[in-house]
Amino acid sequence: MMTAVLLFATVIVPIVLGVVELIKRSTSETLNKNFIPLIAFAVGIFIGFVGSDNDKKYTLDSLDGDFGKFLLLEDELVQLLIPKNLINLHLDEGDIVEIIKINETYKITLLQGETDDATEKVSSLLEKLRNNK
């Protein structure tokens, strides 16, 4: 988790600096220099909010016990456990979903097209493996 924060900070800092420099240059005569740190803070918060991982795509790995285990699509080492009582739709293992965390609950949306594409891709790869034997 800390590595992700550091990587995100590494990406966000040059962007914030560039935007603040653009604001400084375009308003150099009208902008009080005392407001620059406040502007940098606001720009950083905005970019951080836009780039936050509040909603991501996951693959349903399993529905075991009282939880559904979801794996982040971009990095399957990242897991999200959601209590089954908060999963408000029927899902099958392998389904690709978008999950938006809202306070202490989740909005889960099945991405049927992406699920179908992934299923087709896996089937195609399995068929190629069978034919190479």
Rosetta silent file (secondary structure, phi, psi, omega in degrees, C-alpha in Angstrom):
SEQUENCE: MMTAVLLFATVIVPIVLGVVELIKRSTSETLNKNFIPLIAFAVGIFIGFVGSDNDKKYTLDSLDGDFGKFLLLEDELVQLLIPKNLINLHLDEGDIVEIIKINETYKITLLQGETDDATEKVSSLLEKLRNNK
SCORE:     score description
SCORE:     0.000 S_00000001
   1 L     0.000  -43.882 -179.091    0.000    0.000    0.000 S_00000001
   2 H   -64.936  -35.370  177.724    2.788    2.437    0.890 S_00000001
   3 H   -62.678  -40.892  178.682    4.521    1.711   -2.400 S_00000001
   4 H   -63.482  -39.415  178.847    1.341    2.659   -4.272 S_00000001
   5 H   -64.488  -44.388  179.952    1.138    5.933   -2.343 S_00000001
   6 H   -65.280  -40.616  177.236    4.759    6.760   -3.137 S_00000001
   7 H   -63.855  -42.465  178.874    4.308    5.904   -6.814 S_00000001
   8 H   -63.697  -41.394  178.520    1.178    8.026   -6.990 S_00000001
   9 H   -63.938  -38.948  179.161    2.999   10.918   -5.298 S_00000001
  10 H   -62.117  -35.354  179.915    5.875   10.589   -7.761 S_00000001
  11 H   -79.240  -39.218 -172.077    3.445   10.953  -10.646 S_00000001
  12 H   -76.151  -31.616 -175.649    1.292   13.691   -9.132 S_00000001
  13 H   -60.250  -50.766  179.520    4.059   16.094   -8.012 S_00000001
  14 H   -63.164  -32.129  178.871    5.316   17.091  -11.497 S_00000001
  15 H   -66.904  -46.860  179.206    1.745   17.502  -12.705 S_00000001
  16 H   -61.551  -45.600  179.405    0.839   19.778   -9.794 S_00000001
  17 H   -60.226  -41.933  179.036    4.034   21.793  -10.238 S_00000001
  18 H   -64.282  -44.090  179.541    3.354   22.198  -13.948 S_00000001
  19 H   -65.223  -43.222  179.019   -0.241   23.320  -13.432 S_00000001
  20 H   -63.656  -41.614  178.072    0.763   25.768  -10.681 S_00000001
  21 H   -62.543  -39.874  176.852    3.556   27.177  -12.876 S_00000001
  22 H   -62.041  -43.785  178.273    1.038   27.628  -15.698 S_00000001
  23 H   -63.925  -42.658  179.528   -1.310   29.477  -13.347 S_00000001
  24 H   -60.757  -45.930 -176.911    1.559   31.636  -12.077 S_00000001
  25 H   -70.230  -34.900 -177.778    2.684   32.611  -15.572 S_00000001
  26 H   -80.744  -17.472 -179.708   -0.792   33.297  -16.901 S_00000001
  27 L  -126.545   31.268 -172.723   -1.792   35.460  -13.907 S_00000001
  28 L   -59.651  -32.614 -177.752    1.585   36.921  -12.917 S_00000001
  29 L   -85.962  -27.108 -175.113    0.341   40.494  -12.690 S_00000001
  30 L  -102.342  -15.200 -174.788   -2.970   39.835  -10.930 S_00000001
  31 L   -93.234  125.391  174.906   -2.109   36.943   -8.605 S_00000001
  32 L   -72.021  128.910 -176.242   -0.825   37.668   -5.117 S_00000001
  33 H   -62.625  -18.849  178.446    2.190   35.418   -4.509 S_00000001
  34 H   -69.960  -18.880 -178.710    0.838   34.549   -1.054 S_00000001
  35 H   -88.470   -8.060 -176.545   -1.926   32.507   -2.699 S_00000001
  36 H   -60.730  -44.978  176.942    0.411   30.194   -4.631 S_00000001
  37 H   -61.388  -36.126  177.936    0.701   27.565   -1.847 S_00000001
  38 H   -65.958  -40.926  177.647   -3.088   27.550   -1.524 S_00000001
  39 H   -64.479  -43.137  178.560   -3.464   27.101   -5.279 S_00000001
  40 H   -61.031  -41.344  178.582   -0.886   24.266   -5.249 S_00000001
  41 H   -62.440  -46.957 -178.826   -2.795   22.585   -2.420 S_00000001
  42 H   -63.835  -42.565  178.865   -6.122   22.893   -4.258 S_00000001
  43 H   -63.293  -42.825  178.480   -4.647   21.605   -7.531 S_00000001
  44 H   -61.627  -43.383  178.131   -3.062   18.647   -5.684 S_00000001
  45 H   -63.086  -44.311 -179.401   -6.343   17.755   -3.973 S_00000001
  46 H   -61.743  -48.852 -178.698   -8.229   17.965   -7.274 S_00000001
  47 H   -65.771  -39.136  177.192   -5.736   15.802   -9.179 S_00000001
  48 H   -62.765  -40.107  178.858   -5.554   13.333   -6.289 S_00000001
  49 H   -66.241  -44.278 -179.966   -9.335   13.038   -6.218 S_00000001
  50 H   -63.593  -38.093 -177.467   -9.551   12.535   -9.973 S_00000001
  51 L   -92.809    6.125 -176.731   -6.794    9.904   -9.887 S_00000001
  52 L   -68.553  160.530 -178.911   -7.942    8.144   -6.740 S_00000001
  53 L   -98.804   45.081  178.793   -8.736    4.473   -6.779 S_00000001
  54 L   -69.242  -30.115  176.207  -12.241    4.906   -5.455 S_00000001
  55 E  -132.819  131.271 -177.165  -13.593    2.869   -8.337 S_00000001
  56 E  -143.464  165.971  176.023  -11.710    0.090  -10.046 S_00000001
  57 E   -96.323  134.255 -178.612  -12.296   -2.975  -12.160 S_00000001
  58 E  -130.972  159.089  170.787  -12.073   -6.327  -10.411 S_00000001
  59 E  -110.459  131.993  176.393  -12.513   -9.981  -11.272 S_00000001
  60 E   -71.294  116.455 -179.929  -14.591  -12.105   -8.916 S_00000001
  61 E   -86.289  -46.465 -178.257  -12.208  -14.817   -7.736 S_00000001
  62 E  -162.070  158.896  172.560  -14.481  -16.666   -5.334 S_00000001
  63 E  -121.255   83.532 -177.120  -17.556  -16.512   -3.125 S_00000001
  64 E  -112.015  140.844  176.698  -16.395  -18.434   -0.074 S_00000001
  65 L    59.507 -128.848 -176.894  -17.837  -18.276    3.415 S_00000001
  66 L   -98.478    4.068 -173.232  -19.247  -14.861    4.177 S_00000001
  67 E  -129.356  152.413  166.629  -17.157  -12.918    1.657 S_00000001
  68 E   -99.850  132.056  179.171  -16.674  -12.386   -2.030 S_00000001
  69 E  -103.951  119.335 -179.261  -13.004  -12.191   -2.987 S_00000001
  70 E  -112.191  140.790  178.104  -12.267   -9.792   -5.837 S_00000001
  71 E  -110.956  131.600  178.907   -8.895   -9.388   -7.578 S_00000001
  72 E   -59.508  131.270 -174.798   -7.870   -6.046   -9.047 S_00000001
  73 L   -61.713  -39.213 -177.484   -7.873   -6.423  -12.835 S_00000001
  74 L   -78.726  -23.927 -176.600   -4.571   -4.551  -13.311 S_00000001
  75 L  -150.037   94.917 -173.564   -2.776   -6.300  -10.429 S_00000001
  76 L   -68.659   -2.669  173.319   -4.231   -9.585   -9.229 S_00000001
  77 L   -76.949  -17.660  178.991   -2.067   -9.468   -6.110 S_00000001
  78 L   -89.830  121.002 -177.792   -4.439   -6.778   -4.810 S_00000001
  79 E  -113.769  150.733  174.739   -7.498   -8.355   -3.224 S_00000001
  80 E  -131.099  120.928  176.736  -10.749   -6.852   -2.020 S_00000001
  81 E  -100.574  125.616  179.097  -12.984   -8.803    0.353 S_00000001
  82 E  -123.506  128.935  176.829  -16.617   -7.722    0.407 S_00000001
  83 E   -56.697  139.162 -176.836  -19.216   -9.264    2.723 S_00000001
  84 H   -57.565  -32.023 -178.401  -21.763  -11.261    0.723 S_00000001
  85 H   -69.833  -11.091  176.513  -24.628   -9.254    2.197 S_00000001
  86 H   -98.671   -2.660  177.771  -23.214   -6.141    0.447 S_00000001
  87 L   -92.789  106.437 -169.215  -23.091   -7.842   -2.971 S_00000001
  88 L   -96.157   17.901  177.525  -26.442   -6.857   -4.435 S_00000001
  89 L  -147.715  160.905  179.496  -26.404   -8.823   -7.697 S_00000001
  90 L   -77.001  126.207  178.332  -25.820  -12.358   -8.908 S_00000001
  91 L  -129.450  149.651  174.307  -22.208  -12.906   -9.886 S_00000001
  92 L  -113.565  153.743  176.781  -20.264  -15.912  -11.101 S_00000001
  93 L   -56.479  135.041 -178.755  -16.571  -16.572  -10.587 S_00000001
  94 L    96.921  -11.435  178.441  -14.618  -14.856  -13.338 S_00000001
  95 L   -66.074  141.537  176.196  -17.089  -12.001  -13.779 S_00000001
  96 E   -99.467  129.807 -176.235  -15.502   -8.591  -14.297 S_00000001
  97 E  -132.165  158.592  169.299  -17.079   -5.838  -12.236 S_00000001
  98 E  -105.496  131.992 -178.379  -16.608   -2.186  -11.450 S_00000001
  99 E  -121.216  125.297  176.059  -16.625   -1.469   -7.735 S_00000001
 100 E  -116.216  121.888  178.181  -17.180    1.975   -6.287 S_00000001
 101 E   -85.034  125.002  178.821  -16.774    2.327   -2.536 S_00000001
 102 E  -124.357  105.273 -175.839  -19.356    4.676   -1.061 S_00000001
 103 L    55.194 -116.239 -177.705  -18.796    5.222    2.661 S_00000001
 104 L  -103.822   15.269  179.405  -19.131    1.753    4.211 S_00000001
 105 E  -130.239  178.065 -176.088  -20.870    0.088    1.284 S_00000001
 106 E  -132.232  142.045  170.066  -20.085   -0.768   -2.333 S_00000001
 107 E  -104.051  115.782 -176.337  -21.753   -0.169   -5.667 S_00000001
 108 E  -112.298  126.005  179.981  -20.955   -3.190   -7.809 S_00000001
 109 E  -122.278  124.673  176.956  -21.689   -3.159  -11.537 S_00000001
 110 E   -72.243  128.933  176.412  -21.273   -6.220  -13.740 S_00000001
 111 L  -100.832   81.666 -171.652  -19.284   -5.418  -16.888 S_00000001
 112 H   -60.748  -41.318 -179.328  -20.883   -8.066  -19.086 S_00000001
 113 H   -62.655  -44.648  179.573  -19.094   -7.068  -22.293 S_00000001
 114 H   -68.377  -35.626  176.504  -15.660   -7.211  -20.682 S_00000001
 115 H   -63.474  -45.255  179.745  -16.543  -10.508  -18.981 S_00000001
 116 H   -62.762  -42.483  178.998  -17.622  -12.003  -22.310 S_00000001
 117 H   -61.885  -44.132 -179.700  -14.437  -10.749  -24.015 S_00000001
 118 H   -65.576  -40.236  178.624  -12.226  -12.235  -21.289 S_00000001
 119 H   -63.124  -42.718  178.725  -14.103  -15.549  -21.412 S_00000001
 120 H   -64.189  -40.926  179.765  -13.695  -15.694  -25.192 S_00000001
 121 H   -64.035  -43.866  179.012   -9.991  -14.892  -24.926 S_00000001
 122 H   -64.550  -42.448  178.789   -9.419  -17.636  -22.339 S_00000001
 123 H   -61.431  -41.367  179.288  -11.390  -20.143  -24.439 S_00000001
 124 H   -63.904  -42.948  178.283   -9.325  -19.234  -27.489 S_00000001
 125 H   -64.653  -41.031  177.635   -6.060  -19.701  -25.589 S_00000001
 126 H   -63.500  -39.700  178.443   -7.202  -23.055  -24.229 S_00000001
 127 H   -63.662  -40.811  177.707   -8.148  -24.180  -27.732 S_00000001
 128 H   -63.590  -39.887  179.269   -4.693  -23.195  -29.021 S_00000001
 129 H   -65.450  -40.442  179.101   -3.063  -25.160  -26.215 S_00000001
 130 H   -64.281  -38.663 -177.940   -5.173  -28.245  -27.026 S_00000001
 131 H   -73.683  -21.415 -179.496   -4.281  -28.047  -30.704 S_00000001
 132 L   -84.587   -5.872 -179.359   -0.539  -27.829  -30.017 S_00000001
 133 L   -77.570    0.000    0.000   -0.453  -31.198  -28.206 S_00000001
